[in-house]
Structure formats: C-alpha cells, structure tokens
Amino acid sequence: MVEDFYEYESEAEFGKSWELLSSEMKQRFPNRADYVQNRSHVFLQHMDVETFQYDVGRPKKVKNRRLNKDGRQHKTAYEIPVTQVFNSRFGVFTLEQNCYVVKEKGEWRLLWDYQFE
C-alpha cells in the first residue's frame, strides 16, 4: 500500500494517493481537490519537478500509535521510512519521512506523524 501511495505521488496521481490516506489524515485534508492542488503546487510546480524517485524501507511493527496526542490510538501500526529524491530547479535534495500504516475497516491506510504539536 505504501508503494502504491508513493507511486501515485511520483506520477502526480494525487487523487489516487489521497484515497489511500487514513480517515484521520482525511480530516486534515478533507477536500480531495485541495489536496491534489496543494501537492501538485508544492512538489511539481514550485520545485519544478516532473517526478521523483523514492525508496520504501522495511516496516517495523509499533504498538499504540497515535497521529498526535489527541488522535485515535491504533493498537497495531507499522512504521515505514520513506526517502524521496527530487531533482529540482533548486538542485537535488532528499526528503526522509516515516509514515505509518493502520488497518481501517479491513483496509490498510496511510498516516503521517504529527507528534510535533
């Protein structure tokens, strides 16, 4: 599922990647069209890239994971490091981010870490 998400993102198929977000993430990005527009603006237009390379690391099982301090507690989640490499008008740079997958209604869904709040 994480591979699918980042494959969609790298192909600028942001509407398809939005579908793979967890319900908690969709609360942060409730409007699919806004998500598509913002992701496209930041990653494609502003940085002037057409695509990016990515590497999905090995999953690590974690217990009692929350999106943030007020978020729903997920008894089991998988932490998966993702590295994105952009060849942009600002040069080549790397973005590393841990993402998490949780099961919702029998389907794996993605969420990001918002523990900074």
CSV table of N, CA, C and O in Angstrom, one decimal:
chain,number,residue,atom,x,y,z
A,1,MET,N,0.8,-1.2,0.0
A,1,MET,CA,0.0,0.0,0.0
A,1,MET,C,0.9,1.3,0.0
A,1,MET,O,0.6,2.2,-0.7
A,2,VAL,N,2.0,1.3,0.8
A,2,VAL,CA,2.9,2.4,0.8
A,2,VAL,C,3.5,2.6,-0.6
A,2,VAL,O,3.7,3.7,-1.1
A,3,GLU,N,3.9,1.5,-1.2
A,3,GLU,CA,4.5,1.5,-2.5
A,3,GLU,C,3.5,2.2,-3.5
A,3,GLU,O,3.8,3.0,-4.3
A,4,ASP,N,2.2,1.7,-3.4
A,4,ASP,CA,1.2,2.3,-4.3
A,4,ASP,C,1.0,3.8,-4.0
A,4,ASP,O,1.0,4.6,-5.0
A,5,PHE,N,1.0,4.2,-2.8
A,5,PHE,CA,0.8,5.6,-2.4
A,5,PHE,C,1.9,6.5,-3.1
A,5,PHE,O,1.6,7.4,-3.8
A,6,TYR,N,3.2,6.1,-2.9
A,6,TYR,CA,4.3,6.9,-3.4
A,6,TYR,C,4.4,6.7,-4.9
A,6,TYR,O,4.9,7.7,-5.6
A,7,GLU,N,4.0,5.6,-5.5
A,7,GLU,CA,4.0,5.5,-6.9
A,7,GLU,C,3.0,6.5,-7.5
A,7,GLU,O,3.3,7.2,-8.5
A,8,TYR,N,1.8,6.6,-6.9
A,8,TYR,CA,0.8,7.6,-7.4
A,8,TYR,C,1.4,9.0,-7.2
A,8,TYR,O,1.2,9.8,-8.1
A,9,GLU,N,2.0,9.3,-6.1
A,9,GLU,CA,2.5,10.6,-5.9
A,9,GLU,C,3.6,10.9,-6.9
A,9,GLU,O,3.6,12.0,-7.4
A,10,SER,N,4.5,10.0,-7.2
A,10,SER,CA,5.6,10.2,-8.1
A,10,SER,C,5.1,10.4,-9.5
A,10,SER,O,5.7,11.0,-10.4
A,11,GLU,N,3.9,9.9,-9.8
A,11,GLU,CA,3.3,10.1,-11.1
A,11,GLU,C,2.3,11.2,-11.2
A,11,GLU,O,1.5,11.3,-12.1
A,12,ALA,N,2.2,12.0,-10.1
A,12,ALA,CA,1.3,13.1,-10.0
A,12,ALA,C,-0.2,12.7,-10.0
A,12,ALA,O,-1.0,13.4,-10.4
A,13,GLU,N,-0.4,11.5,-9.5
A,13,GLU,CA,-1.8,11.0,-9.4
A,13,GLU,C,-2.3,11.2,-7.9
A,13,GLU,O,-2.6,10.2,-7.2
A,14,PHE,N,-2.3,12.4,-7.5
A,14,PHE,CA,-2.5,12.8,-6.1
A,14,PHE,C,-3.9,12.4,-5.7
A,14,PHE,O,-4.2,12.1,-4.5
A,15,GLY,N,-4.9,12.4,-6.6
A,15,GLY,CA,-6.2,12.0,-6.2
A,15,GLY,C,-6.3,10.5,-5.8
A,15,GLY,O,-6.9,10.1,-4.8
A,16,LYS,N,-5.5,9.7,-6.5
A,16,LYS,CA,-5.4,8.3,-6.1
A,16,LYS,C,-4.7,8.1,-4.8
A,16,LYS,O,-5.1,7.2,-4.0
A,17,SER,N,-3.6,8.9,-4.6
A,17,SER,CA,-2.9,8.7,-3.3
A,17,SER,C,-3.8,9.2,-2.2
A,17,SER,O,-3.7,8.6,-1.1
A,18,TRP,N,-4.6,10.2,-2.4
A,18,TRP,CA,-5.5,10.7,-1.3
A,18,TRP,C,-6.4,9.6,-0.9
A,18,TRP,O,-6.7,9.5,0.3
A,19,GLU,N,-6.8,8.8,-1.8
A,19,GLU,CA,-7.7,7.7,-1.4
A,19,GLU,C,-7.1,6.7,-0.4
A,19,GLU,O,-7.8,6.0,0.3
A,20,LEU,N,-5.8,6.6,-0.4
A,20,LEU,CA,-5.1,5.7,0.5
A,20,LEU,C,-4.8,6.3,1.9
A,20,LEU,O,-4.3,5.6,2.7
A,21,LEU,N,-5.2,7.5,2.1
A,21,LEU,CA,-4.9,8.1,3.4
A,21,LEU,C,-5.9,7.6,4.4
A,21,LEU,O,-7.1,7.2,4.1
A,22,SER,N,-5.5,7.5,5.7
A,22,SER,CA,-6.4,7.1,6.8
A,22,SER,C,-7.5,8.1,7.0
A,22,SER,O,-7.4,9.3,6.5
A,23,SER,N,-8.6,7.8,7.6
A,23,SER,CA,-9.7,8.7,7.9
A,23,SER,C,-9.2,9.9,8.7
A,23,SER,O,-9.6,11.0,8.5
A,24,GLU,N,-8.2,9.7,9.6
A,24,GLU,CA,-7.6,10.8,10.4
A,24,GLU,C,-6.9,11.8,9.5
A,24,GLU,O,-7.0,13.0,9.7
A,25,MET,N,-6.2,11.2,8.5
A,25,MET,CA,-5.5,12.1,7.6
A,25,MET,C,-6.5,12.9,6.7
A,25,MET,O,-6.3,14.0,6.4
A,26,LYS,N,-7.6,12.2,6.4
A,26,LYS,CA,-8.6,12.9,5.6
A,26,LYS,C,-9.3,14.0,6.3
A,26,LYS,O,-9.8,14.9,5.8
A,27,GLN,N,-9.2,13.9,7.7
A,27,GLN,CA,-9.8,15.0,8.5
A,27,GLN,C,-8.8,16.2,8.3
A,27,GLN,O,-9.3,17.4,8.4
A,28,ARG,N,-7.5,16.0,8.2
A,28,ARG,CA,-6.6,17.1,8.0
A,28,ARG,C,-6.6,17.6,6.6
A,28,ARG,O,-6.3,18.8,6.3
A,29,PHE,N,-7.0,16.8,5.6
A,29,PHE,CA,-7.1,17.1,4.2
A,29,PHE,C,-8.5,16.7,3.7
A,29,PHE,O,-8.6,15.8,2.9
A,30,PRO,N,-9.5,17.3,4.2
A,30,PRO,CA,-10.9,16.8,3.9
A,30,PRO,C,-11.3,17.0,2.4
A,30,PRO,O,-12.2,16.2,2.0
A,31,ASN,N,-10.7,17.9,1.8
A,31,ASN,CA,-11.1,18.2,0.4
A,31,ASN,C,-10.1,17.6,-0.6
A,31,ASN,O,-9.0,18.0,-0.6
A,32,ARG,N,-10.5,16.5,-1.3
A,32,ARG,CA,-9.6,15.8,-2.2
A,32,ARG,C,-9.0,16.8,-3.2
A,32,ARG,O,-7.8,16.8,-3.5
A,33,ALA,N,-9.8,17.7,-3.8
A,33,ALA,CA,-9.3,18.6,-4.8
A,33,ALA,C,-8.3,19.5,-4.2
A,33,ALA,O,-7.3,19.8,-4.9
A,34,ASP,N,-8.4,20.0,-3.0
A,34,ASP,CA,-7.4,20.8,-2.4
A,34,ASP,C,-6.1,20.1,-2.1
A,34,ASP,O,-5.0,20.6,-2.3
A,35,TYR,N,-6.2,18.8,-1.7
A,35,TYR,CA,-5.0,18.0,-1.5
A,35,TYR,C,-4.3,17.9,-2.8
A,35,TYR,O,-3.1,18.1,-2.9
A,36,VAL,N,-5.0,17.6,-3.9
A,36,VAL,CA,-4.4,17.4,-5.2
A,36,VAL,C,-3.7,18.7,-5.6
A,36,VAL,O,-2.6,18.7,-6.1
A,37,GLN,N,-4.4,19.8,-5.5
A,37,GLN,CA,-3.8,21.1,-5.9
A,37,GLN,C,-2.6,21.5,-5.1
A,37,GLN,O,-1.6,21.9,-5.6
A,38,ASN,N,-2.7,21.3,-3.8
A,38,ASN,CA,-1.5,21.6,-2.9
A,38,ASN,C,-0.3,20.7,-3.2
A,38,ASN,O,0.8,21.2,-3.2
A,39,ARG,N,-0.5,19.4,-3.3
A,39,ARG,CA,0.6,18.5,-3.5
A,39,ARG,C,1.2,18.9,-4.9
A,39,ARG,O,2.4,18.9,-5.0
A,40,SER,N,0.4,19.1,-5.9
A,40,SER,CA,0.9,19.4,-7.2
A,40,SER,C,1.6,20.7,-7.2
A,40,SER,O,2.7,20.9,-7.8
A,41,HIS,N,1.1,21.7,-6.5
A,41,HIS,CA,1.8,23.0,-6.4
A,41,HIS,C,3.1,22.9,-5.7
A,41,HIS,O,4.1,23.4,-6.3
A,42,VAL,N,3.2,22.3,-4.6
A,42,VAL,CA,4.4,22.2,-3.8
A,42,VAL,C,5.5,21.4,-4.5
A,42,VAL,O,6.6,21.8,-4.7
A,43,PHE,N,5.1,20.1,-4.9
A,43,PHE,CA,6.1,19.2,-5.4
A,43,PHE,C,6.4,19.4,-6.9
A,43,PHE,O,7.5,19.1,-7.3
A,44,LEU,N,5.4,19.8,-7.7
A,44,LEU,CA,5.7,19.8,-9.1
A,44,LEU,C,5.9,21.3,-9.6
A,44,LEU,O,6.9,21.5,-10.3
A,45,GLN,N,5.0,22.1,-9.3
A,45,GLN,CA,5.1,23.5,-9.8
A,45,GLN,C,6.2,24.3,-9.1
A,45,GLN,O,7.1,24.9,-9.7
A,46,HIS,N,6.1,24.4,-7.8
A,46,HIS,CA,7.1,25.2,-7.0
A,46,HIS,C,8.5,24.7,-7.2
A,46,HIS,O,9.4,25.5,-7.3
A,47,MET,N,8.7,23.4,-7.0
A,47,MET,CA,10.0,22.9,-7.1
A,47,MET,C,10.5,22.6,-8.6
A,47,MET,O,11.6,22.3,-8.8
A,48,ASP,N,9.5,22.7,-9.5
A,48,ASP,CA,9.7,22.5,-10.9
A,48,ASP,C,10.3,21.1,-11.2
A,48,ASP,O,11.3,20.9,-11.8
A,49,VAL,N,9.6,20.1,-10.7
A,49,VAL,CA,10.0,18.7,-11.0
A,49,VAL,C,8.8,18.0,-11.7
A,49,VAL,O,7.6,18.4,-11.5
A,50,GLU,N,9.1,17.0,-12.5
A,50,GLU,CA,8.0,16.3,-13.1
A,50,GLU,C,7.7,15.0,-12.3
A,50,GLU,O,6.6,14.5,-12.4
A,51,THR,N,8.7,14.5,-11.6
A,51,THR,CA,8.5,13.2,-10.9
A,51,THR,C,9.6,13.2,-9.8
A,51,THR,O,10.5,14.1,-9.8
A,52,PHE,N,9.7,12.2,-9.0
A,52,PHE,CA,10.8,12.0,-8.1
A,52,PHE,C,11.0,10.5,-7.9
A,52,PHE,O,10.1,9.7,-8.2
A,53,GLN,N,12.1,10.1,-7.4
A,53,GLN,CA,12.4,8.7,-7.1
A,53,GLN,C,12.1,8.6,-5.6
A,53,GLN,O,12.2,9.5,-4.8
A,54,TYR,N,11.8,7.3,-5.2
A,54,TYR,CA,11.5,7.1,-3.8
A,54,TYR,C,12.0,5.7,-3.4
A,54,TYR,O,12.1,4.8,-4.3
A,55,ASP,N,12.2,5.5,-2.2
A,55,ASP,CA,12.6,4.2,-1.6
A,55,ASP,C,11.8,4.0,-0.4
A,55,ASP,O,11.7,4.8,0.5
A,56,VAL,N,11.1,2.8,-0.3
A,56,VAL,CA,10.3,2.5,0.9
A,56,VAL,C,11.1,1.5,1.7
A,56,VAL,O,11.5,0.4,1.2
A,57,GLY,N,11.4,1.8,2.9
A,57,GLY,CA,12.2,1.0,3.8
A,57,GLY,C,11.4,-0.2,4.4
A,57,GLY,O,10.2,-0.4,4.0
A,58,ARG,N,12.0,-0.9,5.3
A,58,ARG,CA,11.4,-2.0,5.9
A,58,ARG,C,10.4,-1.6,7.0
A,58,ARG,O,10.7,-0.7,7.8
A,59,PRO,N,9.3,-2.2,7.1
A,59,PRO,CA,8.3,-1.9,8.1
A,59,PRO,C,8.7,-2.4,9.5
A,59,PRO,O,9.4,-3.4,9.6
A,60,LYS,N,8.4,-1.6,10.5
A,60,LYS,CA,8.6,-2.0,11.9
A,60,LYS,C,7.3,-1.9,12.6
A,60,LYS,O,6.6,-0.9,12.6
A,61,LYS,N,6.9,-3.0,13.3
A,61,LYS,CA,5.6,-3.0,14.0
A,61,LYS,C,5.8,-2.1,15.2
A,61,LYS,O,6.7,-2.2,16.0
A,62,VAL,N,4.8,-1.3,15.4
A,62,VAL,CA,4.7,-0.4,16.6
A,62,VAL,C,3.3,-0.6,17.3
A,62,VAL,O,2.4,-0.8,16.6
A,63,LYS,N,3.3,-0.4,18.6
A,63,LYS,CA,2.0,-0.6,19.3
A,63,LYS,C,1.6,0.8,19.8
A,63,LYS,O,2.4,1.7,20.1
A,64,ASN,N,0.3,0.9,19.9
A,64,ASN,CA,-0.4,2.1,20.5
A,64,ASN,C,0.1,3.4,19.8
A,64,ASN,O,0.4,4.4,20.5
A,65,ARG,N,0.0,3.4,18.5
A,65,ARG,CA,0.5,4.6,17.7
A,65,ARG,C,-0.7,5.6,17.6
A,65,ARG,O,-1.8,5.2,17.4
A,66,ARG,N,-0.3,6.8,17.8
A,66,ARG,CA,-1.3,7.9,17.6
A,66,ARG,C,-0.8,8.9,16.5
A,66,ARG,O,0.4,9.1,16.4
A,67,LEU,N,-1.7,9.5,15.8
A,67,LEU,CA,-1.3,10.5,14.8
A,67,LEU,C,-0.7,11.7,15.5
A,67,LEU,O,0.3,12.3,15.1
A,68,ASN,N,-1.3,12.1,16.6
A,68,ASN,CA,-0.8,13.1,17.5
A,68,ASN,C,-1.4,12.9,18.9
A,68,ASN,O,-2.0,11.9,19.1
A,69,LYS,N,-1.1,13.7,19.9
A,69,LYS,CA,-1.5,13.5,21.2
A,69,LYS,C,-3.0,13.3,21.4
A,69,LYS,O,-3.5,12.7,22.3
A,70,ASP,N,-3.8,13.9,20.5
A,70,ASP,CA,-5.3,13.8,20.6
A,70,ASP,C,-5.9,12.8,19.7
A,70,ASP,O,-7.1,12.6,19.7
A,71,GLY,N,-5.0,12.1,18.9
A,71,GLY,CA,-5.5,11.2,17.9
A,71,GLY,C,-5.9,9.8,18.5
A,71,GLY,O,-5.7,9.5,19.6
A,72,ARG,N,-6.6,9.1,17.6
A,72,ARG,CA,-7.1,7.8,18.0
A,72,ARG,C,-5.8,6.9,18.2
A,72,ARG,O,-4.9,7.0,17.5
A,73,GLN,N,-5.9,6.0,19.2
A,73,GLN,CA,-4.9,5.1,19.5
A,73,GLN,C,-5.0,3.8,18.6
A,73,GLN,O,-6.1,3.2,18.6
A,74,HIS,N,-4.0,3.5,17.8
A,74,HIS,CA,-4.1,2.3,17.0
A,74,HIS,C,-3.2,1.2,17.7
A,74,HIS,O,-2.1,1.4,18.0
A,75,LYS,N,-3.9,0.2,18.1
A,75,LYS,CA,-3.2,-0.9,18.8
A,75,LYS,C,-2.0,-1.4,18.1
A,75,LYS,O,-0.9,-1.7,18.7
A,76,THR,N,-2.1,-1.6,16.8
A,76,THR,CA,-1.0,-2.0,15.9
A,76,THR,C,-0.9,-1.1,14.7
A,76,THR,O,-1.9,-0.8,14.1
A,77,ALA,N,0.3,-0.7,14.4
A,77,ALA,CA,0.6,0.0,13.2
A,77,ALA,C,2.0,-0.4,12.8
A,77,ALA,O,2.7,-1.1,13.5
A,78,TYR,N,2.3,0.0,11.6
A,78,TYR,CA,3.7,-0.3,11.0
A,78,TYR,C,4.3,1.0,10.6
A,78,TYR,O,3.7,1.8,9.9
A,79,GLU,N,5.5,1.2,11.2
A,79,GLU,CA,6.3,2.4,10.8
A,79,GLU,C,7.1,2.1,9.6
A,79,GLU,O,7.8,1.0,9.7
A,80,ILE,N,7.1,2.9,8.6
A,80,ILE,CA,7.8,2.6,7.4
A,80,ILE,C,8.5,3.9,6.9
A,80,ILE,O,7.9,4.9,6.6
A,81,PRO,N,9.9,3.8,6.9
A,81,PRO,CA,10.6,5.0,6.4
A,81,PRO,C,10.5,5.1,4.9
A,81,PRO,O,10.6,4.1,4.2
A,82,VAL,N,10.3,6.3,4.5
A,82,VAL,CA,10.3,6.6,3.0
A,82,VAL,C,11.3,7.7,2.7
A,82,VAL,O,11.3,8.7,3.4
A,83,THR,N,12.1,7.5,1.7
A,83,THR,CA,13.0,8.5,1.2
A,83,THR,C,12.6,8.9,-0.2
A,83,THR,O,12.4,8.1,-1.1
A,84,GLN,N,12.4,10.2,-0.4
A,84,GLN,CA,12.1,10.8,-1.7
A,84,GLN,C,13.3,11.6,-2.2
A,84,GLN,O,13.9,12.4,-1.4
A,85,VAL,N,13.7,11.4,-3.4
A,85,VAL,CA,14.8,12.2,-4.0
A,85,VAL,C,14.2,13.0,-5.2
A,85,VAL,O,13.7,12.5,-6.1
A,86,PHE,N,14.4,14.3,-5.1
A,86,PHE,CA,13.9,15.3,-6.1
A,86,PHE,C,15.1,15.9,-6.8
A,86,PHE,O,16.0,16.4,-6.2
A,87,ASN,N,15.0,15.9,-8.1
A,87,ASN,CA,15.9,16.6,-8.9
A,87,ASN,C,15.2,17.9,-9.4
A,87,ASN,O,14.5,17.9,-10.4
A,88,SER,N,15.4,19.0,-8.6
A,88,SER,CA,14.6,20.2,-8.8
A,88,SER,C,15.4,21.3,-9.4
A,88,SER,O,16.6,21.2,-9.5
A,89,ARG,N,14.7,22.4,-9.6
A,89,ARG,CA,15.4,23.6,-10.1
A,89,ARG,C,16.3,24.2,-9.0
A,89,ARG,O,17.2,25.0,-9.2
A,90,PHE,N,16.1,23.7,-7.7
A,90,PHE,CA,17.0,24.1,-6.6
A,90,PHE,C,18.1,23.1,-6.4
A,90,PHE,O,18.8,23.2,-5.4
A,91,GLY,N,18.2,22.1,-7.2
A,91,GLY,CA,19.2,21.1,-7.1
A,91,GLY,C,18.6,19.8,-6.6
A,91,GLY,O,17.4,19.7,-6.5
A,92,VAL,N,19.4,18.8,-6.4
A,92,VAL,CA,18.9,17.5,-5.9
A,92,VAL,C,18.9,17.6,-4.4
A,92,VAL,O,19.8,18.0,-3.7
A,93,PHE,N,17.7,17.2,-3.9
A,93,PHE,CA,17.6,17.1,-2.4
A,93,PHE,C,16.8,15.9,-2.0
A,93,PHE,O,16.0,15.3,-2.9
A,94,THR,N,16.9,15.5,-0.8
A,94,THR,CA,16.3,14.2,-0.3
A,94,THR,C,15.4,14.6,0.9
A,94,THR,O,15.7,15.4,1.8
A,95,LEU,N,14.2,14.0,0.8
A,95,LEU,CA,13.2,14.2,1.9
A,95,LEU,C,13.0,12.8,2.5
A,95,LEU,O,12.7,11.8,1.8
A,96,GLU,N,13.2,12.7,3.8
A,96,GLU,CA,13.0,11.5,4.6
A,96,GLU,C,11.9,11.6,5.5
A,96,GLU,O,11.8,12.6,6.3
A,97,GLN,N,11.0,10.7,5.5
A,97,GLN,CA,9.8,10.8,6.4
A,97,GLN,C,9.3,9.4,6.8
A,97,GLN,O,9.3,8.5,5.9
A,98,ASN,N,9.0,9.2,8.1
A,98,ASN,CA,8.4,8.0,8.5
A,98,ASN,C,6.9,8.1,8.2
A,98,ASN,O,6.3,9.1,8.6
A,99,CYS,N,6.3,7.1,7.7
A,99,CYS,CA,4.9,7.0,7.6
A,99,CYS,C,4.4,5.8,8.3
A,99,CYS,O,5.2,4.9,8.7
A,100,TYR,N,3.1,5.7,8.6
A,100,TYR,CA,2.6,4.6,9.3
A,100,TYR,C,1.4,4.1,8.6
A,100,TYR,O,0.7,4.8,7.9
A,101,VAL,N,1.2,2.8,8.6
A,101,VAL,CA,0.0,2.2,8.1
A,101,VAL,C,-0.8,1.5,9.2
A,101,VAL,O,-0.2,0.9,10.1
A,102,VAL,N,-2.1,1.7,9.1
A,102,VAL,CA,-3.0,1.2,10.1
A,102,VAL,C,-4.2,0.6,9.3
A,102,VAL,O,-4.4,0.9,8.2
A,103,LYS,N,-4.8,-0.4,10.0
A,103,LYS,CA,-6.0,-1.0,9.3
A,103,LYS,C,-7.3,-0.3,9.7
A,103,LYS,O,-7.5,0.0,10.9
A,104,GLU,N,-8.0,0.0,8.7
A,104,GLU,CA,-9.4,0.6,8.9
A,104,GLU,C,-10.4,-0.1,8.1
A,104,GLU,O,-10.2,-0.2,6.8
A,105,LYS,N,-11.3,-0.7,8.7
A,105,LYS,CA,-12.4,-1.5,8.0
A,105,LYS,C,-11.8,-2.5,7.1
A,105,LYS,O,-12.2,-2.7,5.9
A,106,GLY,N,-10.7,-3.2,7.6
A,106,GLY,CA,-10.1,-4.2,6.8
A,106,GLY,C,-9.1,-3.8,5.7
A,106,GLY,O,-8.6,-4.7,5.0
A,107,GLU,N,-8.9,-2.5,5.6
A,107,GLU,CA,-8.0,-2.0,4.6
A,107,GLU,C,-6.9,-1.3,5.2
A,107,GLU,O,-7.0,-0.5,6.2
A,108,TRP,N,-5.7,-1.4,4.6
A,108,TRP,CA,-4.5,-0.7,5.1
A,108,TRP,C,-4.6,0.7,4.6
A,108,TRP,O,-4.9,1.0,3.4
A,109,ARG,N,-4.3,1.7,5.5
A,109,ARG,CA,-4.4,3.1,5.2
A,109,ARG,C,-3.1,3.8,5.8
A,109,ARG,O,-2.6,3.4,6.8
A,110,LEU,N,-2.8,4.9,5.1
A,110,LEU,CA,-1.5,5.6,5.5
A,110,LEU,C,-1.8,6.8,6.4
A,110,LEU,O,-2.8,7.5,6.2
A,111,LEU,N,-0.9,7.1,7.3
A,111,LEU,CA,-0.9,8.3,8.0
A,111,LEU,C,0.5,8.8,8.3
A,111,LEU,O,1.4,8.0,8.2
A,112,TRP,N,0.7,10.1,8.4
A,112,TRP,CA,2.0,10.6,8.7
A,112,TRP,C,2.0,11.0,10.2
A,112,TRP,O,1.0,11.0,10.9
A,113,ASP,N,3.2,11.3,10.7
A,113,ASP,CA,3.4,11.7,12.1
A,113,ASP,C,3.2,13.1,12.3
A,113,ASP,O,3.8,14.0,11.6
A,114,TYR,N,2.3,13.5,13.2
A,114,TYR,CA,2.1,14.8,13.6
A,114,TYR,C,2.3,15.0,15.1
A,114,TYR,O,1.6,15.7,15.8
A,115,GLN,N,3.4,14.4,15.6
A,115,GLN,CA,3.7,14.4,17.0
A,115,GLN,C,4.4,15.8,17.4
A,115,GLN,O,4.6,16.0,18.6
A,116,PHE,N,4.6,16.7,16.5
A,116,PHE,CA,5.3,17.9,16.8
A,116,PHE,C,4.3,18.9,17.5
A,116,PHE,O,4.7,19.9,18.0
A,117,GLU,N,3.0,18.7,17.5
A,117,GLU,CA,2.1,19.6,18.0
A,117,GLU,C,2.2,19.7,19.5
A,117,GLU,O,2.4,18.8,20.2
